[in-house]
Each structure stands twice: as C-alpha cells, then as structure tokens.
PDB file of C-alpha atoms and ligand atoms in Angstrom:
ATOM      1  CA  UNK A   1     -36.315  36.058  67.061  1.00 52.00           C
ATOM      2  CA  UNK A   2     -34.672  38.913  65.145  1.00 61.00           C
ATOM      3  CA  UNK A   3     -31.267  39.221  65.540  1.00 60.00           C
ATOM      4  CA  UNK A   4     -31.344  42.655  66.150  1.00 61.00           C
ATOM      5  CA  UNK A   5     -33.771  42.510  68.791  1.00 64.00           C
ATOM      6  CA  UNK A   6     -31.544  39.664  70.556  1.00 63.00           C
ATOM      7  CA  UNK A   7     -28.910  41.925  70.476  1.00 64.00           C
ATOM      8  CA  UNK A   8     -30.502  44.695  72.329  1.00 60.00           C
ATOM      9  CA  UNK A   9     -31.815  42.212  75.216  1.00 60.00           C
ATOM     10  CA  UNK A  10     -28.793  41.236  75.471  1.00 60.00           C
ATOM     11  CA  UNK A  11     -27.933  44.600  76.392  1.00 58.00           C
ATOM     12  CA  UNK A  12     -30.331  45.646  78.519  1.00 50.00           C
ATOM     13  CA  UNK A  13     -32.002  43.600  81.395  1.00 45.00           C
ATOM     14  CA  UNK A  14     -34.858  46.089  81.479  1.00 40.00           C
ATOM     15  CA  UNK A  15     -35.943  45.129  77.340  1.00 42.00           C
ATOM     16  CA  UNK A  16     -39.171  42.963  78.403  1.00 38.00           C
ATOM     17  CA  UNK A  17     -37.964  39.211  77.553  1.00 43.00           C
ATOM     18  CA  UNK A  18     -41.154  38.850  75.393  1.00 46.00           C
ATOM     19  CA  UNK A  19     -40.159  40.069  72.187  1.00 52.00           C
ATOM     20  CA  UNK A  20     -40.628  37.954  69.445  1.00 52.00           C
ATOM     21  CA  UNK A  21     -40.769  38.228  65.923  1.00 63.00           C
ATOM     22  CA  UNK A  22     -43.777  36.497  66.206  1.00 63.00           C
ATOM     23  CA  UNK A  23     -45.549  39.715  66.467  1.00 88.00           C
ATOM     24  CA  UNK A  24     -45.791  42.890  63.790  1.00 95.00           C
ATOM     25  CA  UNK A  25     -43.515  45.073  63.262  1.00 97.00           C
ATOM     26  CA  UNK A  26     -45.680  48.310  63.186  1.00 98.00           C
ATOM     27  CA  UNK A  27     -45.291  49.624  60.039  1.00 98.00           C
ATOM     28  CA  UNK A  28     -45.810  53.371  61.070  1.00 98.00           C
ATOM     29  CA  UNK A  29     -44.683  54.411  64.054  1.00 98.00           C
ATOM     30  CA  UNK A  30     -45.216  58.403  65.212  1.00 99.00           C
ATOM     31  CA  UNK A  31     -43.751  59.746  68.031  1.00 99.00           C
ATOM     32  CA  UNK A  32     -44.181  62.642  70.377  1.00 99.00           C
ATOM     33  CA  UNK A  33     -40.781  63.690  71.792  1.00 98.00           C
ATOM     34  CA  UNK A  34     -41.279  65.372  74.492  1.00 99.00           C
ATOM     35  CA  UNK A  35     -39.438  66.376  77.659  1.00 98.00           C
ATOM     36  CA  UNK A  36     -36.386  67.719  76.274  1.00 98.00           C
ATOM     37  CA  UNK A  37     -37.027  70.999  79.023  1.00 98.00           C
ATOM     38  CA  UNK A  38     -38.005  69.162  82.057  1.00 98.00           C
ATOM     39  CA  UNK A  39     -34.565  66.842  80.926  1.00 98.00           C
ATOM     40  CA  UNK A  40     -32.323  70.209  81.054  1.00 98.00           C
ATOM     41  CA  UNK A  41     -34.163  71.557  83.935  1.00 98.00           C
ATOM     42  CA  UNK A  42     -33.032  68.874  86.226  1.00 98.00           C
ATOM     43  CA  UNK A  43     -29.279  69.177  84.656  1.00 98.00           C
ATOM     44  CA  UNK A  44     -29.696  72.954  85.545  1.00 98.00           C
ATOM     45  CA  UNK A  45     -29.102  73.443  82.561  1.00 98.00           C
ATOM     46  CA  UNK A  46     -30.701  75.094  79.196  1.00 98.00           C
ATOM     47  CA  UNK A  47     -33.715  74.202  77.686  1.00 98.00           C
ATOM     48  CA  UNK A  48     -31.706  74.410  74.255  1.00 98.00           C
ATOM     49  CA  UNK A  49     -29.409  71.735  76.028  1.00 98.00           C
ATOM     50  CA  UNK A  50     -32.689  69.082  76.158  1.00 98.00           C
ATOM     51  CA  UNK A  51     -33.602  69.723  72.628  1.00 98.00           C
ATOM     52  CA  UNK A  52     -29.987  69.081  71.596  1.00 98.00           C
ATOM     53  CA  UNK A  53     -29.900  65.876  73.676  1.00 98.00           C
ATOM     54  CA  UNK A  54     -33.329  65.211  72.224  1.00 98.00           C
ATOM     55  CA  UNK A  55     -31.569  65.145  68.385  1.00 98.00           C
ATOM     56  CA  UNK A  56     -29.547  62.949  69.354  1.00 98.00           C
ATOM     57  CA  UNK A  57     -32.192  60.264  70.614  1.00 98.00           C
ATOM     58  CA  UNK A  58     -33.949  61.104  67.229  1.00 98.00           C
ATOM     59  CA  UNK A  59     -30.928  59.431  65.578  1.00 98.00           C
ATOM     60  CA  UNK A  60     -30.772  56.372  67.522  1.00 98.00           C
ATOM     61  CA  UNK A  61     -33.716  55.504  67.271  1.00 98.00           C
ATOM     62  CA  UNK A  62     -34.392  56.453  63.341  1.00 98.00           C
ATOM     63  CA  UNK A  63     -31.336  53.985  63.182  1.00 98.00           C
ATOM     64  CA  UNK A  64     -33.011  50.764  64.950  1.00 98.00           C
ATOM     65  CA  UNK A  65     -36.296  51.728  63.402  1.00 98.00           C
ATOM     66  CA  UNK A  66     -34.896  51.276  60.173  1.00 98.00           C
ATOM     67  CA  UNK A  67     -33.084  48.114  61.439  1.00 97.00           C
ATOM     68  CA  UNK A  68     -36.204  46.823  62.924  1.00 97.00           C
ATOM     69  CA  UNK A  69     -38.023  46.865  59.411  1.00 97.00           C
ATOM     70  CA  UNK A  70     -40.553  49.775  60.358  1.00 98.00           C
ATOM     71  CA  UNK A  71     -41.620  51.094  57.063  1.00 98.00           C
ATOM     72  CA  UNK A  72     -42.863  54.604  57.820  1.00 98.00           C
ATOM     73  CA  UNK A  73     -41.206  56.792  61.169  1.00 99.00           C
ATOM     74  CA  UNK A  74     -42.710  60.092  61.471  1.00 99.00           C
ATOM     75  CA  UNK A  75     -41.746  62.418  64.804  1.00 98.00           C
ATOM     76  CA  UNK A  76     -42.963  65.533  66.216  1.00 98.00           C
ATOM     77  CA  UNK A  77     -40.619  68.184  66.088  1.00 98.00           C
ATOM     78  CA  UNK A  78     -42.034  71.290  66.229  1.00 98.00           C
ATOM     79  CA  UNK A  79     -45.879  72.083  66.431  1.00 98.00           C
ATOM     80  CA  UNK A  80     -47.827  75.063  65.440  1.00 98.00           C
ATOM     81  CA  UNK A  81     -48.184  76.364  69.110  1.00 98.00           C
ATOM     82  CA  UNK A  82     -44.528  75.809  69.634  1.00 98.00           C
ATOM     83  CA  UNK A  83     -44.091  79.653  67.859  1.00 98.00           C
ATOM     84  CA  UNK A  84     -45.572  80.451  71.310  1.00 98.00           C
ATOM     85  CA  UNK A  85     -42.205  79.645  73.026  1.00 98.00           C
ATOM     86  CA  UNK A  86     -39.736  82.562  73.441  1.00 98.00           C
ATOM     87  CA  UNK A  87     -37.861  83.582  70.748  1.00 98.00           C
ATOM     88  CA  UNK A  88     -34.674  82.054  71.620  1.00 98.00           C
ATOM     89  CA  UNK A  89     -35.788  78.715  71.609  1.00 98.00           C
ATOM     90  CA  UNK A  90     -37.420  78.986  68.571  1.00 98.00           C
ATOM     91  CA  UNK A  91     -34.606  80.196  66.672  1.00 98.00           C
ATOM     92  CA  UNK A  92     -32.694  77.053  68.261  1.00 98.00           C
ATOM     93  CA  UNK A  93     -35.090  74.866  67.702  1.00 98.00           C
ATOM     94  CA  UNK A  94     -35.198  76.033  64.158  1.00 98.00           C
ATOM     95  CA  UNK A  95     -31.540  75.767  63.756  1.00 98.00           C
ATOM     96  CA  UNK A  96     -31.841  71.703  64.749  1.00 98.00           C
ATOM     97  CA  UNK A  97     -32.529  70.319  61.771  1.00 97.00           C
ATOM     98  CA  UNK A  98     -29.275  71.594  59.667  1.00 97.00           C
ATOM     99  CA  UNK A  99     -27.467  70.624  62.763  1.00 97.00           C
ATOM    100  CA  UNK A 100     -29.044  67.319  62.450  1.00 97.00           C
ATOM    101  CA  UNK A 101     -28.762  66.736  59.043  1.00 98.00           C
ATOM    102  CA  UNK A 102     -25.375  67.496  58.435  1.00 96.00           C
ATOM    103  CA  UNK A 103     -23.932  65.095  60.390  1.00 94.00           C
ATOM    104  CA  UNK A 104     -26.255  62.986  60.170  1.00 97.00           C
ATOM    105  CA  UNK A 105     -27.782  63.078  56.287  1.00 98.00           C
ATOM    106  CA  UNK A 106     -24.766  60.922  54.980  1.00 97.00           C
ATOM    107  CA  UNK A 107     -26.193  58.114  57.020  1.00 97.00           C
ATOM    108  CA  UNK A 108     -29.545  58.659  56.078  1.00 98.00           C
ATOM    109  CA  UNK A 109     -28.653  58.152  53.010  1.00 98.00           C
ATOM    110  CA  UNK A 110     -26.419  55.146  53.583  1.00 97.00           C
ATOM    111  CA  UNK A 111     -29.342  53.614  54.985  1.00 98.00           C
ATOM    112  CA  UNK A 112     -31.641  54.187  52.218  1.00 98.00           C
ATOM    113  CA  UNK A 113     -33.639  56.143  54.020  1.00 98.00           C
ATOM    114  CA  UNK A 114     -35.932  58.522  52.801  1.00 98.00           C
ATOM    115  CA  UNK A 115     -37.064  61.851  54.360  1.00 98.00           C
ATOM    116  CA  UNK A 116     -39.934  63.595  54.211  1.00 98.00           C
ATOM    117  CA  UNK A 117     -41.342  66.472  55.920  1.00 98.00           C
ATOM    118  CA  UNK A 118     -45.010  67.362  57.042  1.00 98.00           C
ATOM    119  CA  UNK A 119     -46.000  71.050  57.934  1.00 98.00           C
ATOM    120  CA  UNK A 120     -46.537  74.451  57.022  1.00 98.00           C
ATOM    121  CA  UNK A 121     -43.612  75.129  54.712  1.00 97.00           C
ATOM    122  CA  UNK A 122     -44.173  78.960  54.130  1.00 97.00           C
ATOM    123  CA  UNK A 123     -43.514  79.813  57.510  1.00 97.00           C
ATOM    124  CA  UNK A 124     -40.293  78.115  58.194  1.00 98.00           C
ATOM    125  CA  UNK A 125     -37.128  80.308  58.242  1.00 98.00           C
ATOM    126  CA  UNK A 126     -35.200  79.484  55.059  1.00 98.00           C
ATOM    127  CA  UNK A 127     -32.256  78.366  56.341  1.00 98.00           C
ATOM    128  CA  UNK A 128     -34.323  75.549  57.841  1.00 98.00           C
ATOM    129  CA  UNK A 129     -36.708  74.986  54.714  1.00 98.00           C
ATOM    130  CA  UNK A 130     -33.290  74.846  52.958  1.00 98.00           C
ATOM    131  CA  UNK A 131     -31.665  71.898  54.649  1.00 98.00           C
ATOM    132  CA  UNK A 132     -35.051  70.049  55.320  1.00 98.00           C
ATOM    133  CA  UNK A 133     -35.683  70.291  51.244  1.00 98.00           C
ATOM    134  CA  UNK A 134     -31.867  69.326  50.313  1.00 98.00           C
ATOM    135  CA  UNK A 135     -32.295  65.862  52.244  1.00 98.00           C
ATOM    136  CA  UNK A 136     -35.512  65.497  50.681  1.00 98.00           C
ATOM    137  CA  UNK A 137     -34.278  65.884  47.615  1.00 98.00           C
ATOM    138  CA  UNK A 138     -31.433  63.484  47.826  1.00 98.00           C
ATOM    139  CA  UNK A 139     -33.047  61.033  49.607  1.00 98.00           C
ATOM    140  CA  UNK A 140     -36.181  60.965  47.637  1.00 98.00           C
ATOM    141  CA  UNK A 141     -34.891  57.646  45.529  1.00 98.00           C
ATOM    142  CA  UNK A 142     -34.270  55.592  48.573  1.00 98.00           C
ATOM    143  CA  UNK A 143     -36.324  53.003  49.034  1.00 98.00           C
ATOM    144  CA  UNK A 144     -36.224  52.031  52.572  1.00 98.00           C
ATOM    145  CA  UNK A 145     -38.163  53.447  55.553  1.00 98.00           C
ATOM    146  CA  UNK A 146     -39.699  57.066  55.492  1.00 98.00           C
ATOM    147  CA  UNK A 147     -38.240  59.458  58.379  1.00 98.00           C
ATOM    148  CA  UNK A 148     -41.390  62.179  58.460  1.00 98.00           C
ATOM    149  CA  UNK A 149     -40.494  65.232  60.334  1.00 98.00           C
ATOM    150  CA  UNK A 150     -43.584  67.021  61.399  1.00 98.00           C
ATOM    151  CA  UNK A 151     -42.011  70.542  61.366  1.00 98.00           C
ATOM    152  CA  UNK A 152     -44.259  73.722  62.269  1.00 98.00           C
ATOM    153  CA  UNK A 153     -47.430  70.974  61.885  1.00 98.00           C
ATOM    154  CA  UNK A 154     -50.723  71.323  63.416  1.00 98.00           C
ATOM    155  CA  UNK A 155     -53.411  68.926  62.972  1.00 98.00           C
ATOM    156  CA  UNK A 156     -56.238  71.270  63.226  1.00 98.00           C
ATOM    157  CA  UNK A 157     -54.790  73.568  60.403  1.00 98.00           C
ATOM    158  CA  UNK A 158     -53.789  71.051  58.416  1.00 98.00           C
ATOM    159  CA  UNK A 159     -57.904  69.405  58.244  1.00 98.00           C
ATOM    160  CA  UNK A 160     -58.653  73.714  57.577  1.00 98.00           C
ATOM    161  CA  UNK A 161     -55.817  73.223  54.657  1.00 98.00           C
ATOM    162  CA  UNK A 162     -57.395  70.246  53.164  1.00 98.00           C
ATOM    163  CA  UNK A 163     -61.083  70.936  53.103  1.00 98.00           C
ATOM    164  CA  UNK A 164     -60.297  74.627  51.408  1.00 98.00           C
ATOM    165  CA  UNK A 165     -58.228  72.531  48.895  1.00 98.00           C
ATOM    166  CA  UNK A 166     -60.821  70.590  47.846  1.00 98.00           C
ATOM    167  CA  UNK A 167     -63.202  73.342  47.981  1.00 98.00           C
ATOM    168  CA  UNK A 168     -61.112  74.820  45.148  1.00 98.00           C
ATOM    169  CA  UNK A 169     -61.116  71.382  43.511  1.00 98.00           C
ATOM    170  CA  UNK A 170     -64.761  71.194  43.881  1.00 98.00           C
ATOM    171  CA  UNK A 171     -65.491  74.581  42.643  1.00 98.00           C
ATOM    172  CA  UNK A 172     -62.806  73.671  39.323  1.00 98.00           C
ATOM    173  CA  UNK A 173     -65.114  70.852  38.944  1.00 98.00           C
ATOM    174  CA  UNK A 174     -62.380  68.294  39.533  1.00 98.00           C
ATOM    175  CA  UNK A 175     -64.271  66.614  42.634  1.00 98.00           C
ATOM    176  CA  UNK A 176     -67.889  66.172  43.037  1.00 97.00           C
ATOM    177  CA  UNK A 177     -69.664  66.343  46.730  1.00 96.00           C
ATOM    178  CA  UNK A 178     -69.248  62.917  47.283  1.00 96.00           C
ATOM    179  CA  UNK A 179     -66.290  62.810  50.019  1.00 96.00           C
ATOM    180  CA  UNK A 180     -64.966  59.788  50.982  1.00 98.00           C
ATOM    181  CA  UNK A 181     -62.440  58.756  53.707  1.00 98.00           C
ATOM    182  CA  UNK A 182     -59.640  57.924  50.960  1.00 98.00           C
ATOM    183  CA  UNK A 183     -60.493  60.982  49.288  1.00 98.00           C
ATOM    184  CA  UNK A 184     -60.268  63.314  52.267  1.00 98.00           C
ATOM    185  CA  UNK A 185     -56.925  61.491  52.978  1.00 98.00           C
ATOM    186  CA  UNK A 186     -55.300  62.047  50.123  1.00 98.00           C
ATOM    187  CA  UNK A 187     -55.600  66.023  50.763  1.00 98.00           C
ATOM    188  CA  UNK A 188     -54.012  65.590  53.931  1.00 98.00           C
ATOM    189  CA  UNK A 189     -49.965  66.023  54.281  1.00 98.00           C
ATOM    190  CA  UNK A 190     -49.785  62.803  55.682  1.00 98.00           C
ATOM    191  CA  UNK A 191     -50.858  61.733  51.442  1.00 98.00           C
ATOM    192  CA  UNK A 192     -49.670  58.323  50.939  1.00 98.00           C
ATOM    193  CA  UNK A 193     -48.946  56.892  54.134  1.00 98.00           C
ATOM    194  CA  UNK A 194     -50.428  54.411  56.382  1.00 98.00           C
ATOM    195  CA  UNK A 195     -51.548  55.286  58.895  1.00 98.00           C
ATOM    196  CA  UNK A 196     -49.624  55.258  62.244  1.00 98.00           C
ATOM    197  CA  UNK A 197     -50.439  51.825  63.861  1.00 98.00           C
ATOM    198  CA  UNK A 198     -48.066  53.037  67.350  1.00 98.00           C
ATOM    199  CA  UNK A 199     -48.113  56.373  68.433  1.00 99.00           C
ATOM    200  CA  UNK A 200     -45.529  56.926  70.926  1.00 99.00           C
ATOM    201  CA  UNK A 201     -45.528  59.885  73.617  1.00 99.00           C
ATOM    202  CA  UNK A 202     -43.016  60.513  76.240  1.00 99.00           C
ATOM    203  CA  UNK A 203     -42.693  62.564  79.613  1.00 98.00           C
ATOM    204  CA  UNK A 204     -45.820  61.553  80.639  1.00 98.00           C
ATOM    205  CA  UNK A 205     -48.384  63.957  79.139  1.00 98.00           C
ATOM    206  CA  UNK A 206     -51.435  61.835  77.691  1.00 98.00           C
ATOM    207  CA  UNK A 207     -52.977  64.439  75.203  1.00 98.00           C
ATOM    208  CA  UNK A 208     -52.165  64.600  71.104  1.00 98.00           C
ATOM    209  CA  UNK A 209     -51.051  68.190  70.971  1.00 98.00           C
ATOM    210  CA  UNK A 210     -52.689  68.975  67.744  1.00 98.00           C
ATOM    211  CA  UNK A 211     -50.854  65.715  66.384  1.00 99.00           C
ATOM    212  CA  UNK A 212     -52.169  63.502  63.755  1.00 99.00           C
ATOM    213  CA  UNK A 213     -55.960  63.665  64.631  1.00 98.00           C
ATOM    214  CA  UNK A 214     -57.356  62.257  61.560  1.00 98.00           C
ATOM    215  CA  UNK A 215     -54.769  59.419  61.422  1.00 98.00           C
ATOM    216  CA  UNK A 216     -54.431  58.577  64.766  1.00 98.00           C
ATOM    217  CA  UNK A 217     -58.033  56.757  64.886  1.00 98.00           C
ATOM    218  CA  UNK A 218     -57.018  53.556  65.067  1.00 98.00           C
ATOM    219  CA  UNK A 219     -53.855  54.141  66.630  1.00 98.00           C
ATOM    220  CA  UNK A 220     -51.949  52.109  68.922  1.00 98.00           C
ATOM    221  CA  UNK A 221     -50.781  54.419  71.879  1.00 98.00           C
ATOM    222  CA  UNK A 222     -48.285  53.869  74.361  1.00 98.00           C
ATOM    223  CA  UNK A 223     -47.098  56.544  76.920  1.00 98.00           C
ATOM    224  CA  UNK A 224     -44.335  56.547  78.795  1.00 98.00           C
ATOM    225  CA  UNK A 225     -42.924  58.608  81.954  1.00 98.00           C
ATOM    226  CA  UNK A 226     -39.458  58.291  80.385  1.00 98.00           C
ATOM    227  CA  UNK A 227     -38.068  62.037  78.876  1.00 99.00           C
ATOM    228  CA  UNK A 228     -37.672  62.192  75.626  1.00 99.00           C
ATOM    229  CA  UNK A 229     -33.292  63.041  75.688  1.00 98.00           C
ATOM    230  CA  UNK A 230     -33.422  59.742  78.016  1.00 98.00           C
ATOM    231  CA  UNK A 231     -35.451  57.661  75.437  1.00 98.00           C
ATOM    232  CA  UNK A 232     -33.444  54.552  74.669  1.00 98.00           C
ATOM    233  CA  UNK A 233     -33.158  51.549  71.938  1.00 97.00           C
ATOM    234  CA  UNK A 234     -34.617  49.530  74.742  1.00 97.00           C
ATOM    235  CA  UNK A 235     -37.756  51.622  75.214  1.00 98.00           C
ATOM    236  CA  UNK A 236     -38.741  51.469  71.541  1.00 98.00           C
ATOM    237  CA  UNK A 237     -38.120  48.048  71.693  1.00 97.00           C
ATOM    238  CA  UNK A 238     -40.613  47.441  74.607  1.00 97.00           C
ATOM    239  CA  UNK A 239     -42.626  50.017  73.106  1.00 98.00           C
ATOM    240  CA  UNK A 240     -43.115  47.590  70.046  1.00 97.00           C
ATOM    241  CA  UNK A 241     -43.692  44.423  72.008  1.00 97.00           C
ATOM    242  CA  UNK A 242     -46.581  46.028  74.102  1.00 97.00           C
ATOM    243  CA  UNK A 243     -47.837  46.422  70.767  1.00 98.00           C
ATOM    244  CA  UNK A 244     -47.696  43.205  70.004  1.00 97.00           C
ATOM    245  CA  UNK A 245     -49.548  42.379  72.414  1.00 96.00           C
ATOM    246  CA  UNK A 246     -52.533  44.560  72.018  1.00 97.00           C
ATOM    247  CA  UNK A 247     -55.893  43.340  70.425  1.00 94.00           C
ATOM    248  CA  UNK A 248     -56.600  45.541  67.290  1.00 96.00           C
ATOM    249  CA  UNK A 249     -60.273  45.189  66.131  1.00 97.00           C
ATOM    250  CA  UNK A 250     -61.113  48.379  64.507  1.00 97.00           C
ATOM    251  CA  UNK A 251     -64.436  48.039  65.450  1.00 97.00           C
ATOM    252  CA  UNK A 252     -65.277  44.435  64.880  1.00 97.00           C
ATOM    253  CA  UNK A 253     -64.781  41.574  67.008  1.00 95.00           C
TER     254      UNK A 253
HETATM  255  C1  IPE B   1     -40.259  68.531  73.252  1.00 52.73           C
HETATM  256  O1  IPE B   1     -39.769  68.899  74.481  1.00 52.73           O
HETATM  257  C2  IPE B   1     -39.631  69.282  72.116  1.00 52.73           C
HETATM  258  C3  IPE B   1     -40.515  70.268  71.478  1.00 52.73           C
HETATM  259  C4  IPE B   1     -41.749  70.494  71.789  1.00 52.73           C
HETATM  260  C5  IPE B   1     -39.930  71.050  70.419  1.00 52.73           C
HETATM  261  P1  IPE B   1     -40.305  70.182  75.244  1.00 52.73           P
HETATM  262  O2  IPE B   1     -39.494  71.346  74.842  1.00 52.73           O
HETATM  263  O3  IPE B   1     -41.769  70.330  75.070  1.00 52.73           O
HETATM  264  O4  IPE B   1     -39.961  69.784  76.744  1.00 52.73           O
HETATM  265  P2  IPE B   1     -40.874  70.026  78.011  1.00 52.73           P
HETATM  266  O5  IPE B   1     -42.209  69.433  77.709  1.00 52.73           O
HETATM  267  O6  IPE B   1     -40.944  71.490  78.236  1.00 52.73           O
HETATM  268  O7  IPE B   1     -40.170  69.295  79.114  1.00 52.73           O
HETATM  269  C1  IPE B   2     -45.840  68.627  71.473  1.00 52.73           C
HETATM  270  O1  IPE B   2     -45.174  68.916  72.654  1.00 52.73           O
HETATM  271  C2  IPE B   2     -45.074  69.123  70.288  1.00 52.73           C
HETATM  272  C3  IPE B   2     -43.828  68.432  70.006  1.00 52.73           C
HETATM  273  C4  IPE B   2     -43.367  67.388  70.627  1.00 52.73           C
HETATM  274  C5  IPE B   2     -43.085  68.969  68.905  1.00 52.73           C
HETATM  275  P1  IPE B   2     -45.489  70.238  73.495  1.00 52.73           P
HETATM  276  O2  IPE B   2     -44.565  70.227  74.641  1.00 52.73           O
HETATM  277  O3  IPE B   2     -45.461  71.416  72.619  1.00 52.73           O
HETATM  278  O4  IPE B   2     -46.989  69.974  73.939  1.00 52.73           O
HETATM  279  P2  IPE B   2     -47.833  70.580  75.141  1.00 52.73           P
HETATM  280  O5  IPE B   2     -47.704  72.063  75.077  1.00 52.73           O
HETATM  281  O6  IPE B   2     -47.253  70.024  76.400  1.00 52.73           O
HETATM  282  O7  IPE B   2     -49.210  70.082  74.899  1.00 52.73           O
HETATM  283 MG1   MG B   3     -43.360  69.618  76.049  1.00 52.73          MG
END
C-alpha cells in the first residue's frame, strides 16, 4: 500500500479501508468544484466567502494529487455561463487566481508542478491573464503533474473554436477532409492530454456544465453530495478507490 495513502487512513476512519495500490492511479483526474455558495449560505455568510474556502480545498488536494502520482489534474474554475453571475462575484472570482497563486505558486513550483490553463484567454481581465500566464511560464519546465485550470471554458465553444480552426487549416490546404478522432483532438485546448479517466463533481448536481464533452467519453464519474469548500484528502482518496473498482471496457468486453 502507498505510504501516503496509509497515512491518510490513518487519519480518517471514514477513508474506505480498501485502498490499495493494487489499483490505478488515474492518471487524469477533472474535477467540478462546486458548492462553494450553498457552503457560505449555510455559514450566513458571502458567496465570495465559499469560493475563498473553495481555493483553499483546490490546494490540498493539488498537493495529494501530486503525492498520489496523478499525472494530469485539471479543475473547473470558472465556466463560460459563470459571466452570468452578478458582477461582484465575478470580479472576485476573477481576482482568485492571483490570490491563489501568490501564496501558493512557490509550492507549485517546489513540487514540480506544472500549470496550465484551458479557456478563452481574450476575455479574461488582465490582471488575471497576467498571473495565470506568469505561473505558466515558470512552471512550464517542471516535469511533474499538470494542474489545468479551466478558466472562462466552455465545452460547446471550445468544439465551435476547433472546427473553425481547422476550417482555416483546411482551406490553407494544411488538412485534407479526412478528420480523425486524434486529429480533431489535437485542435481542442485540452491538446496533449489524456483524457480524464475520473471526473469528479461535488454538491450533488449530476450534469457536465458545458465541461469536457469531447473528453469525458470514457470517463470515470463519481458524484458526491459533499460541498466543494468541505471536500477533503479523504474524499479524493475514496474517490480514487471507487475507481478502482470500476470495470472499464470502452466498449468491448
Ligand atoms: C462553484 O461553486 C464555483 C464556481 C462555479 C465558480 P458555486 O459558486 O457554483 O456554488 P453553488 O453551486 O452556487 O453552491
Ligand atoms: C460549473 O458549476 C462550473 C464550475 C464549477 C466552474 P456551476 O455552478 O456554474 O454549474 P450549474 O450552473 O449548476 O450547472
Ligand atoms: Mg454551482
């Protein structure tokens, strides 16, 4: 058994006894965090309260993800429909990742962990482009598990994105109208990785939210009641062992 996984069962009695490193690692996990309002709205207290509890979580659990061996971690943090929110909590939410990142970039880096980000870029406020691109740019030599922030992503527009791209290609004469699955892919801004093999979703909601539709067709999902600013080590953890435990066939037998 991992050590590390030992370490958290012995922490918790809730971690489900069954983990073993018998089983895979997933090698992509995504993650829906969700629930940061409902969290403050039992405190009484504001929504902006949730998401900053929420930033937190995201830390913890980059950390043991990395720990753990998972390869690729991407997490939902702001959709296209979340511009739909009042303006106040979009400016806050937009103000997260420099908050995030400048307490916690050192680490990332320490960890050899490399970020990445996935979204529409050009409509990001600068001051968030800024600090999302500066940890890109000095993490982009590490060599140890991808953090992917989906930031202002949509799954929907990004398919749109891709097929006009290779339109253009296509007219340029640099593709030709055979369009295959690996092709298609690499138009995507999900280019070069796996795809997710767990998809995780919190607060209870069972429905993608424009998240990952291409990728997510073989997917692993697991749902949980649990809101996302409560989401623990020990959740991931039995997050990964119900994966374990699942049957993947894509298809076959
Ligand atoms: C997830 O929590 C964070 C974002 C979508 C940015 P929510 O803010 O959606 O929390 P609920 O779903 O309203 O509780
Ligand atoms: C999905 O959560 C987006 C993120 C977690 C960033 P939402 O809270 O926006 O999704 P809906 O509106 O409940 O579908
Ligand atoms: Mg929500």
């Amino acid at each position: 058994m991992l050590k590390i996984v030992k370490d958290w069962m012995n922490k918790s009695n809730s971690i489900n006894k069954d983990v073993s490193s018998e089983g895979p690692i997933p090698e992509h996990i995504a993650i829906i965090m969700d629930g940061n309002g409902r969290w403050a709205k039992k405190r009484a207290l504001p929504r902006s309260a949730g998401h900053h509890e929420g930033m937190k979580v995201v830390k913890k659990v980059t950390k043991l993800a990395s720990n753990l061996g998972v390869g690729i971690l991407t997490v939902y943090a702001f959709s296209t429909e979340n511009w739909k929110r009042p303006k106040d909590e979009v400016n806050y939410l937009m103000r997260l990742p420099e908050e995030f990142l400048s307490t916690f970039l050192p680490e990332l880096i320490e960890e050899n962990i490399q970020v990445r980000i996935m979204g529409d870029k050009t409509q990001l406020p600068s001051h968030t482009l800024n600090a999302v691109e500066k940890a890109v740019e000095e993490t982009k030599g590490n060599t140890g598990m991808i953090l992917n922030f989906a930031l202002n992503y949509g799954s929907r527009s990004e398919i749109l994105s891709a097929i006009e791209e290779m339109m253009i290609d296509y007219k340029n004469n640099e593709i030709d109208s055979n369009v295959s699955e690996e092709l298609f892919s690499t138009y995507l801004m999900s280019s070069g990785l796996k795809d997710p093999d767990l998809l995780i979703r919190t607060s209870g909601e069972m429905r993608l939210s424009n998240f990952m539709l291409w990728q997510l067709a073989y997917t692993e999902f697991w749902f949980s009641d649990v809101l996302w600013p409560d989401f623990s080590e020990a959740h991931l953890i039995e997050a990964i062992t119900a994966y374990q435990k699942r049957g993947r066939r894509f298809g076959g037998i």
